[in-house]
Tab-separated table of C-alpha atoms in Angstrom:
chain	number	residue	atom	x	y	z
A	29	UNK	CA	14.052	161.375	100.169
A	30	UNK	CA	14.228	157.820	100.384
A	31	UNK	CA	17.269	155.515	98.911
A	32	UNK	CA	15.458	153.777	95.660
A	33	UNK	CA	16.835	150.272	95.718
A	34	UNK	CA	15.408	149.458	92.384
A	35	UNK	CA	12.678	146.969	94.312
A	36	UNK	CA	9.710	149.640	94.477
A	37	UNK	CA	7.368	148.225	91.912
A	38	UNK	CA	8.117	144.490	92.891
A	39	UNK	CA	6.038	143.164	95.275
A	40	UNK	CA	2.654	140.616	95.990
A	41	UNK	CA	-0.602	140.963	97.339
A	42	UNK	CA	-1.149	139.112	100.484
A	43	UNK	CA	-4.500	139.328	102.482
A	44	UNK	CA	-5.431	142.444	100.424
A	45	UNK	CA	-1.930	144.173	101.267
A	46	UNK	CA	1.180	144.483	99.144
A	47	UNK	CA	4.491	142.928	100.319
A	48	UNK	CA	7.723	144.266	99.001
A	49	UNK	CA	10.114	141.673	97.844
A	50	UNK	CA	13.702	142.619	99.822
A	51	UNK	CA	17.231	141.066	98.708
A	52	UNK	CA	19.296	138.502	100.037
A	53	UNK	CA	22.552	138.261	102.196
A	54	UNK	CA	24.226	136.941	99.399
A	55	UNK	CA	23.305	140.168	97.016
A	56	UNK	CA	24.772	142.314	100.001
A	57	UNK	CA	27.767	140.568	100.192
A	58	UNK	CA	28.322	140.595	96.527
A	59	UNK	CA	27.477	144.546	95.712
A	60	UNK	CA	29.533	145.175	99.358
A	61	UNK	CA	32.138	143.694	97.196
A	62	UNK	CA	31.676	145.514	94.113
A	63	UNK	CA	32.269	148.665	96.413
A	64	UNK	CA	34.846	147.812	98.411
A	65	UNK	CA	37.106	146.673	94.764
A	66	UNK	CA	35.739	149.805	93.182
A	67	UNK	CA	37.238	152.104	95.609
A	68	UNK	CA	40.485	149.983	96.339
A	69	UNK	CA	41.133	150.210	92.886
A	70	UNK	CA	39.495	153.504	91.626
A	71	UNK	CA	40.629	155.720	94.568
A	72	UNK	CA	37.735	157.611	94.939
A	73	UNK	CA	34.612	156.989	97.587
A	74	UNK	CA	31.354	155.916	96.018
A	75	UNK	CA	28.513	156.228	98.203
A	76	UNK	CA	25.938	153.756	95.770
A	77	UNK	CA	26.632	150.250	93.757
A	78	UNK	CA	24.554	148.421	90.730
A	79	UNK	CA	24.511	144.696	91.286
A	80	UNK	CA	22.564	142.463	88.312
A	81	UNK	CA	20.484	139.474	90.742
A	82	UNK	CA	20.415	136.141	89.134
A	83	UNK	CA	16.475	136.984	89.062
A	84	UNK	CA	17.621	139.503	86.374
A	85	UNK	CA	16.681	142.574	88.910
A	86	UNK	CA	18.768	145.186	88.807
A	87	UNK	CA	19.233	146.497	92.556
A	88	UNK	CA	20.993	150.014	93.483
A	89	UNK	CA	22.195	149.103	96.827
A	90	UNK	CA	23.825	152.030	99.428
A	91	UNK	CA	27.501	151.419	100.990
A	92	UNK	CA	27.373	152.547	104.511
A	93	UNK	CA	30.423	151.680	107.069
A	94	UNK	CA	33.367	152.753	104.410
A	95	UNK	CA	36.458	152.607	105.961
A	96	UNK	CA	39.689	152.969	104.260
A	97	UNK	CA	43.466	151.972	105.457
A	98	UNK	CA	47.163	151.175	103.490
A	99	UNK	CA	45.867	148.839	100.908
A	100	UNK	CA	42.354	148.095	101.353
A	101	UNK	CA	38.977	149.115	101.360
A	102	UNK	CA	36.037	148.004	103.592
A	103	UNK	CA	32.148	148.884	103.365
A	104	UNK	CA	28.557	147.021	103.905
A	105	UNK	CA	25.654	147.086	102.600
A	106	UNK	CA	22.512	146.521	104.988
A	107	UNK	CA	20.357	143.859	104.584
A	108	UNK	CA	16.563	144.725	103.578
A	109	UNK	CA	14.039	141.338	103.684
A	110	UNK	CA	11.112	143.460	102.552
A	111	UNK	CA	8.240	142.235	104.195
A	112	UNK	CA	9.353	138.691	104.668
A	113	UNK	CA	9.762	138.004	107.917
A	114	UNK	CA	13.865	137.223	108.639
A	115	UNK	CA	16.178	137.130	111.600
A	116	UNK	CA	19.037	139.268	109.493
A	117	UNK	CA	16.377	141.741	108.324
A	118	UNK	CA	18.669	145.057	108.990
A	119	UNK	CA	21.581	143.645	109.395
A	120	UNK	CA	25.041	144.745	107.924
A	121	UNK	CA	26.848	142.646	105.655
A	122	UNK	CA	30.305	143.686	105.207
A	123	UNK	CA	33.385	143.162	102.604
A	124	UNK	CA	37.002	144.361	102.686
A	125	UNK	CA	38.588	144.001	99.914
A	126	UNK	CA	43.009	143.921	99.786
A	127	UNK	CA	45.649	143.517	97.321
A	128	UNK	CA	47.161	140.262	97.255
A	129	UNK	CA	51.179	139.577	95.191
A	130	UNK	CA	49.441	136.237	94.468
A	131	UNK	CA	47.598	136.144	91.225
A	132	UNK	CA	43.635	135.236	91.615
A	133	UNK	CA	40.731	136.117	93.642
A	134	UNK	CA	40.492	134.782	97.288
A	135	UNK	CA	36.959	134.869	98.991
A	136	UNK	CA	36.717	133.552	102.637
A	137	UNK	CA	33.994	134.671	105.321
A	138	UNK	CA	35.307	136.880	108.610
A	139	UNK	CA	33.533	137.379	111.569
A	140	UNK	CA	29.860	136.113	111.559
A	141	UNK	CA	29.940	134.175	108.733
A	142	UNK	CA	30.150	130.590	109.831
A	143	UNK	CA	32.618	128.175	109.087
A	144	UNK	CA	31.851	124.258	108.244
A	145	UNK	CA	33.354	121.809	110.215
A	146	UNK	CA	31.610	118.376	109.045
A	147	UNK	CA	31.151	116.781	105.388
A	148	UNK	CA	27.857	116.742	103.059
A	149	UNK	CA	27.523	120.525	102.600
A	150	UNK	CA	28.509	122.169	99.720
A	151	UNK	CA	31.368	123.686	100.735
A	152	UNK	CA	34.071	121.837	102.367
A	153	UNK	CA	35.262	121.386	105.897
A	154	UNK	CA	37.308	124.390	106.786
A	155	UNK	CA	35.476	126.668	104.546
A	156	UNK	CA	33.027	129.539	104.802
A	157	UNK	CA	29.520	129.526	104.980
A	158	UNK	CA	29.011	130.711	101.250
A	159	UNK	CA	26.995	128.931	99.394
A	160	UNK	CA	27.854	128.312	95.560
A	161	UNK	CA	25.203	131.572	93.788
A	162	UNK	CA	26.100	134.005	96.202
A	163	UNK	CA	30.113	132.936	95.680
A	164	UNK	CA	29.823	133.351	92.310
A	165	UNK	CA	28.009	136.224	92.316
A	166	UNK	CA	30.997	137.834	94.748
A	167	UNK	CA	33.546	136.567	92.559
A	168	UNK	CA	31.884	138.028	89.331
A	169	UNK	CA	31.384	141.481	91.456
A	170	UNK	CA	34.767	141.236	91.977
A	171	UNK	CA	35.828	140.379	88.607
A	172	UNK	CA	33.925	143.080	86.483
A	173	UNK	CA	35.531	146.192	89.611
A	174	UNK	CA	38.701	144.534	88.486
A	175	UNK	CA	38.440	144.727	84.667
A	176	UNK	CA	36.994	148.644	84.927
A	177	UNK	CA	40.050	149.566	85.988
A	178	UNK	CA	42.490	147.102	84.077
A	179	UNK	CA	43.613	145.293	87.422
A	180	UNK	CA	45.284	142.132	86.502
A	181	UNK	CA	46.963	141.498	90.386
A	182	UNK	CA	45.911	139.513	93.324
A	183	UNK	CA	43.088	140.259	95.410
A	184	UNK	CA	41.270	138.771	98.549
A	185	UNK	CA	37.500	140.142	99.589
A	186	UNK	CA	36.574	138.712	103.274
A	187	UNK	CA	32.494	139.179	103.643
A	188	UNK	CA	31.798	139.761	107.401
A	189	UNK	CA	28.587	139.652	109.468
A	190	UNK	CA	29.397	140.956	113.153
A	191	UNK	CA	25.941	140.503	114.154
A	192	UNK	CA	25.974	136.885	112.476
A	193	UNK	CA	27.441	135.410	116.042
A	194	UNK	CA	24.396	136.084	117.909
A	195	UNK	CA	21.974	135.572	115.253
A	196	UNK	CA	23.340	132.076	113.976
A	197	UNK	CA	22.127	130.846	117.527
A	198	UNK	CA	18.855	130.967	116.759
A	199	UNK	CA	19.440	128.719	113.481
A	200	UNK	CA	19.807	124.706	112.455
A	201	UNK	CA	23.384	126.067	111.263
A	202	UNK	CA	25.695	124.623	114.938
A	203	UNK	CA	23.330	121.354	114.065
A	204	UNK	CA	24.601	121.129	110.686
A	205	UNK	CA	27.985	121.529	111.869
A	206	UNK	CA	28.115	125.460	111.024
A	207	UNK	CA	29.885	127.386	113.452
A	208	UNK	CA	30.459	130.773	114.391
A	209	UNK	CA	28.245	132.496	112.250
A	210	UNK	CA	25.082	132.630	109.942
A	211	UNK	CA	25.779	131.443	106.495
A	212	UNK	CA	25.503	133.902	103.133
A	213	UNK	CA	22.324	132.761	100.977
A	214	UNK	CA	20.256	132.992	98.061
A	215	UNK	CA	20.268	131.559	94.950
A	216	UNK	CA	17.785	134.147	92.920
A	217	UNK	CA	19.261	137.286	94.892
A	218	UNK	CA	16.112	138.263	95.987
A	219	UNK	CA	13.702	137.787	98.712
A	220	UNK	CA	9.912	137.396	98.041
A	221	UNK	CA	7.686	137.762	100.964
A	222	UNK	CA	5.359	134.187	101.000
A	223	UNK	CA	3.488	133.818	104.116
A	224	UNK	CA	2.337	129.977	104.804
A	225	UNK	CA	-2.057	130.510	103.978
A	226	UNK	CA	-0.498	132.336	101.305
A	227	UNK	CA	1.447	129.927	99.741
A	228	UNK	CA	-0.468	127.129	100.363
A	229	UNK	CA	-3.206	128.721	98.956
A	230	UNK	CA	-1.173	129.768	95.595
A	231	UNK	CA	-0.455	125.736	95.867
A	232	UNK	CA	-4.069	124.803	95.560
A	233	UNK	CA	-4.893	127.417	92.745
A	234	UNK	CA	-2.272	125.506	90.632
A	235	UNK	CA	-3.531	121.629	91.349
A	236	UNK	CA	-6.831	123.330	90.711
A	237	UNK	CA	-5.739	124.410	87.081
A	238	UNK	CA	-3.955	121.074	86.747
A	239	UNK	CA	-6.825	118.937	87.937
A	240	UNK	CA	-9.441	121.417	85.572
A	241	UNK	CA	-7.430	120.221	82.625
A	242	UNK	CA	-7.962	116.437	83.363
A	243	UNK	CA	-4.877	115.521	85.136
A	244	UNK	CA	-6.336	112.815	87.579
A	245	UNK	CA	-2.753	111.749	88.791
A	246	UNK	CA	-0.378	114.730	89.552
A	247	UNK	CA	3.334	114.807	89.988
A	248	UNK	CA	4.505	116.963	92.729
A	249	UNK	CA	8.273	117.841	93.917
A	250	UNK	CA	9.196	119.846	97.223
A	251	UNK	CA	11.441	122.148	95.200
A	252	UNK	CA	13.959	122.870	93.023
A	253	UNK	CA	15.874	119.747	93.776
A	254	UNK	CA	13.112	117.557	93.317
A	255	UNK	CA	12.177	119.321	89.806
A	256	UNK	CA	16.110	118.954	88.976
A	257	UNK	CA	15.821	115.438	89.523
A	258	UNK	CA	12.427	115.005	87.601
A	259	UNK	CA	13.425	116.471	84.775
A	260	UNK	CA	17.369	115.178	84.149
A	261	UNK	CA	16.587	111.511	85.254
A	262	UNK	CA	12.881	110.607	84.992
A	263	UNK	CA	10.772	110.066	81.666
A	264	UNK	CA	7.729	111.948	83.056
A	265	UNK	CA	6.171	115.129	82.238
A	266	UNK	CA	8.672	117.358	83.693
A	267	UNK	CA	6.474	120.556	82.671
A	268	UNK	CA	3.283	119.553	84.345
A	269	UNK	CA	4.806	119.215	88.322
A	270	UNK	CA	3.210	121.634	91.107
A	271	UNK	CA	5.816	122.557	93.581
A	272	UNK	CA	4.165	121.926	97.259
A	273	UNK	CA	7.094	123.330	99.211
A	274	UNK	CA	6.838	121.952	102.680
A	275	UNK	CA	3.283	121.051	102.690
A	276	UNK	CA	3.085	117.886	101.954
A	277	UNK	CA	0.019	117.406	104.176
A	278	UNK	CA	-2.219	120.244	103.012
A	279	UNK	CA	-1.288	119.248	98.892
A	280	UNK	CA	-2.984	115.541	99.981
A	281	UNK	CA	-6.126	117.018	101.901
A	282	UNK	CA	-6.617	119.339	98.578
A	283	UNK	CA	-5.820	116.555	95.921
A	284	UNK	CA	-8.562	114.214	98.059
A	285	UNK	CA	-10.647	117.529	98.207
A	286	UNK	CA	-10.760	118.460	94.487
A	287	UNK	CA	-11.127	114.539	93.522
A	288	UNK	CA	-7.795	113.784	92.115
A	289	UNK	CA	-6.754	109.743	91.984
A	290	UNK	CA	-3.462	110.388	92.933
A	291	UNK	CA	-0.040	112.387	93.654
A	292	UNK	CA	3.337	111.343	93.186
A	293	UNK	CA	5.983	112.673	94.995
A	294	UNK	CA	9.669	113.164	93.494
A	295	UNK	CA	11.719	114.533	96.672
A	296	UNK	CA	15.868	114.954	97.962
A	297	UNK	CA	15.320	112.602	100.987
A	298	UNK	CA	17.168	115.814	103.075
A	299	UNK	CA	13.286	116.598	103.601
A	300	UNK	CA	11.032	114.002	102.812
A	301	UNK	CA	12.624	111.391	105.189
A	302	UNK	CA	10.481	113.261	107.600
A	303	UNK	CA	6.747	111.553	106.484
A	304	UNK	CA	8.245	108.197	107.668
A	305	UNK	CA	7.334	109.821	110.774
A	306	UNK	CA	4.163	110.958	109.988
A	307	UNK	CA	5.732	114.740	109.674
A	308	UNK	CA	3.909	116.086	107.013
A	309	UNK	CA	5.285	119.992	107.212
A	310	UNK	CA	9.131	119.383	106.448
A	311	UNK	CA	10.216	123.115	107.277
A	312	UNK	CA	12.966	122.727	109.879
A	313	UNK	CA	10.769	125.091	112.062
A	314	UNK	CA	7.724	122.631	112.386
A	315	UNK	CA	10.447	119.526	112.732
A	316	UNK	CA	13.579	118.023	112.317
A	317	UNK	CA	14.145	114.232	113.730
A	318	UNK	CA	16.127	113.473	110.332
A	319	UNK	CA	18.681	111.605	111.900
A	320	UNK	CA	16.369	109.914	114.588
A	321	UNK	CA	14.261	108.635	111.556
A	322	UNK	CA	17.537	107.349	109.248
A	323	UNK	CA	18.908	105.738	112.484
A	324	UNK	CA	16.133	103.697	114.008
A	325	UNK	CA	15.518	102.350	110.206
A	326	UNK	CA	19.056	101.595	110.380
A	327	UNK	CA	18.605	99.605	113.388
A	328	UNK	CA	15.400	97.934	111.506
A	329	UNK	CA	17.499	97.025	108.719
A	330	UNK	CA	20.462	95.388	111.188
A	331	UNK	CA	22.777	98.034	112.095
A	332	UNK	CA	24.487	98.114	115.217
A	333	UNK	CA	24.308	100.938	118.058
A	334	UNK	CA	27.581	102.339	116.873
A	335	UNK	CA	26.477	103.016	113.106
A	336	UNK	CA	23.196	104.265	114.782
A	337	UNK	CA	25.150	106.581	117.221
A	338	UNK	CA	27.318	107.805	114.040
A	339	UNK	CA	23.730	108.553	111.837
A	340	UNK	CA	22.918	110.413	115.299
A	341	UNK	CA	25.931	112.671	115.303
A	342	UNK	CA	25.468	113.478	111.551
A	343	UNK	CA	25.168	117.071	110.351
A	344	UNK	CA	23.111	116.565	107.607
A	345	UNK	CA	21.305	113.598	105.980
A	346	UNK	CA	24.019	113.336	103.242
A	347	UNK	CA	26.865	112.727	105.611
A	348	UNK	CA	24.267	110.113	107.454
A	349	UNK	CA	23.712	108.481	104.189
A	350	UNK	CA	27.695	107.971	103.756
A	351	UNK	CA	27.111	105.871	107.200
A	352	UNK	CA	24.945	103.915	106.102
A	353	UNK	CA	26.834	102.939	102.741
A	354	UNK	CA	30.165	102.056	104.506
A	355	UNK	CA	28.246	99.629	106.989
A	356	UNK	CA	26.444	98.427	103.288
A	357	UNK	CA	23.118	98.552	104.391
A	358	UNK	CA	22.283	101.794	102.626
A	359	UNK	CA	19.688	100.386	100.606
A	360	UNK	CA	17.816	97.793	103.336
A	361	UNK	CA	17.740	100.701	105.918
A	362	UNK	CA	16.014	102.935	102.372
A	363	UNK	CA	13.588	100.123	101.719
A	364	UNK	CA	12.763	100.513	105.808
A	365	UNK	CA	12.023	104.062	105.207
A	366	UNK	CA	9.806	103.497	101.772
A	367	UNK	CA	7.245	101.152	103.511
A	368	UNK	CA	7.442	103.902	106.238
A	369	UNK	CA	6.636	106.997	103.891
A	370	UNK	CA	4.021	104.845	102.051
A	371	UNK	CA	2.161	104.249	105.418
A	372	UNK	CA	1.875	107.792	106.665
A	373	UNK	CA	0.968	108.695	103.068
A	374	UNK	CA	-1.963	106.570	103.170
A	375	UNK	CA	-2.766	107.292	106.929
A	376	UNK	CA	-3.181	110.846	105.747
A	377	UNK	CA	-5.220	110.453	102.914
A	378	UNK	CA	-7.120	107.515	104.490
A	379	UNK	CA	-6.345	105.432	101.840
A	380	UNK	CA	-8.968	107.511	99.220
A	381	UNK	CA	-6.234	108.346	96.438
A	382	UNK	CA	-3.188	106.961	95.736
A	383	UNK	CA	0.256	108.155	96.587
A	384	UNK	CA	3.576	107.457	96.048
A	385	UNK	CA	7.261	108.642	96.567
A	386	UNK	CA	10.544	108.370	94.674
A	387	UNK	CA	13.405	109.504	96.891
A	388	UNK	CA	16.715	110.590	95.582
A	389	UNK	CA	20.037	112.644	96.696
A	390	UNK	CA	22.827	114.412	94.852
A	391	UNK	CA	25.574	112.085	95.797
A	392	UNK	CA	24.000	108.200	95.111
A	393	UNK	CA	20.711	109.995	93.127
A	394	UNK	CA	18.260	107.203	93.085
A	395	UNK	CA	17.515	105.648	96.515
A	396	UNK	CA	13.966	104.201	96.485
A	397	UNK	CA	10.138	104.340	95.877
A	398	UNK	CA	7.324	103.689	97.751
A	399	UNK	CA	4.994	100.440	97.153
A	400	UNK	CA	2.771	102.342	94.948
A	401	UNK	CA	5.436	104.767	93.139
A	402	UNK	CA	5.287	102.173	89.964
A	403	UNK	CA	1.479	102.686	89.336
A	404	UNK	CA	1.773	106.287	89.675
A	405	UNK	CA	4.852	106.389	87.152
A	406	UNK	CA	2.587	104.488	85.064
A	407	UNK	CA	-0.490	105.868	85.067
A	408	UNK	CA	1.199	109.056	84.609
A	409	UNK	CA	3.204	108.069	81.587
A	410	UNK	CA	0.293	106.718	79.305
A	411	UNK	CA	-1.636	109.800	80.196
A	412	UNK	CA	1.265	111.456	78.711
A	413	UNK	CA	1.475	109.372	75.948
A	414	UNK	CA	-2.283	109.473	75.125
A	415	UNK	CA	-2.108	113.618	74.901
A	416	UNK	CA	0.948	113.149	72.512
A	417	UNK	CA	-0.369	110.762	70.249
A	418	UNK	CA	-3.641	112.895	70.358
A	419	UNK	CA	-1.424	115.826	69.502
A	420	UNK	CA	0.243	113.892	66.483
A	421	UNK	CA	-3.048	112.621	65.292
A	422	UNK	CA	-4.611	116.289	64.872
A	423	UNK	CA	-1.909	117.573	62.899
């Protein structure tokens, strides 16, 4: 009989066929965890774990690989993407957890997992390729193994990924100044299959609600970044934005299609510096040319071939955006790239609706708009206000 992971009645319909939802590296890692603690510290073998997702699923994961030796514990949990398609589909993520005299929890990556060796990601040089949820969620696995059995001593849990080496080749991670391995994600703990028709289809469906409700000018993010940003630092209607993901092509054809006046775009310039090339699908698998784009604009805007050679060698946009601000011309070479993103806009929509961009990252937030942001933000806003006063009136 087959292993129930707790997934079995998750899933979506895709072309008339259901697609399971899987779980991330970052839940392996984490329930690996949970095992390897509980059996340091418990003494017996356990063959299944519970791990609570930040989705608020509730996953019953096997251990496989349990190996046991004078004062630790090691055991992995095998990867299952459902039917998303994913190079670590299968794969065995691994943690070993050991006593430590030294009070606190210690997490660091072993083989496979890479290891950051340039600035602007968010861990720092030196450290593992975990990212922040799926730390936590380690450290909290950790945690609750430690208070079942009333452990109040050191411990340190070392996630592995042997077949991370190979894998990690076939990623933007040695770009990005990853090396060595693949790096442990997910921020919801789960994986839910989303082919591309598919999702840009479930994309149109909601600027078809929006636009059947009278919104002629619609305010559209990439992601969850983007949505952060709208809704801590912008006076707009935070509720009514349509996440386009990486289509930022197809969500213009339908807005001009359904007869919308308009789409503004609140973006992290990590993706969205690609339309001042004309890129108009900003998944990393369609293209990159981030740091070609932010260093000819830096030449545009007067820097020199060593401050363009620098944004070159950058790992990331944030670390290229540091370049920029020590040879202070930060925000001429941004101003390069808002007339840039405001022609491709237009090229793509022939110039029938109007569009706009506000660009922003997590280190200087605000960095620009486009020519035609302002109208947007303003047309947007008294439509706002109008429904609110409308609101007020008819109570």
């Amino acid at each position: 009989m087959k292993h129930k992971t707790g997934l079995e009645d998750y899933y979506v319909i895709r072309n008339q066929k259901k697609m399971r939802f899987g779980y991330t590296t970052g839940s392996c890692a984490a329930a690996a965890c949970k095992g390897a603690v509980t059996m340091l510290l418990g003494g017996k073998q356990i063959s299944e774990v519970e791990l609570m997702t930040p989705k608020g699923i509730l996953l019953h994961l096997e251990l496989e690989e349990i190996t046991k030796g004078q004062g630790y514990v090691s055991c992995a949990i095998r990867k299952d993407a459902g039917d998303d398609p994913d190079t670590t589909n299968g794969i065995l993520v691994f943690a070993r957890a050991e006593k430590r005299d030294i009070p606190g929890i210690v997490i660091d990556g072993g083989v496979g997992v890479g290891r950051v060796t340039k600035p602007g990601l968010s861990q720092r040089v030196g450290e593992a390729a975990i990212n922040p949820v799926p730390k936590a969620m380690i450290l909290r696995s950790a945690e609750e193994a430690a208070d079942r059995f009333s452990y109040e001593g050191g411990m340190k849990i070392t996630i592995s990924v042997p077949e991370g080496v190979e894998i990690a080749k076939k990623t933007f991670n040695p770009r990005l100044g990853i090396v060595g391995g693949i790096s442990i994600l997910g921020t919801s703990g789960i994986v839910e299959p989303m082919s591309e028709k598919a999702l840009v289809e479930s994309i149109r469906v909601e600027m078809k609600q929006h636009a059947s409700q009278g919104e002629e000018y619609l305010l559209v993010t990439p992601g969850n970044y983007g949505a952060d940003y709208l809704r801590e630092h912008m006076k707009l209607p935070f509720e009514k934005n349509i996440k386009c993901s990486n289509y930022v092509g197809e969500t213009i054809d339908m807005a001009v299609d359904m007869g919308v006046k308009g789409i503004l775009f609140v973006a992290h310039i990590g993706k969205f510096v690609k339309v001042a090339a004309g890129i108009m699908n900003t998944h990393s698998h369609s293209a990159d040319g981030r740091m070609e784009i932010l260093a000819a604009n830096a030449i545009r805007a007067g820097a020199d071939i060593a401050c363009a050679r620098k944004i070159l060698n950058a790992g990331t946009t944030d670390e290229a955006l540091d370049i920029l601000q020590e040879n202070q011309i930060l925000m001429p070479a941004m101003k390069e790239i808002m007339e840039r993103i405001q022609f491709y806009l237009n090229h793509r929509s022939y110039e029938q609706i109007l569009l706009g961009a506000v660009l922003f990252n997590n280190t200087y937030g605000y960095l620009g708009q486009t020519r035609d942001a302002a109208e947007l933000i303003r047309l947007i806003s008294e439509k706002e206000n109008r429904e609110c006063r409308t609101i007020m009136e008819t109570k």
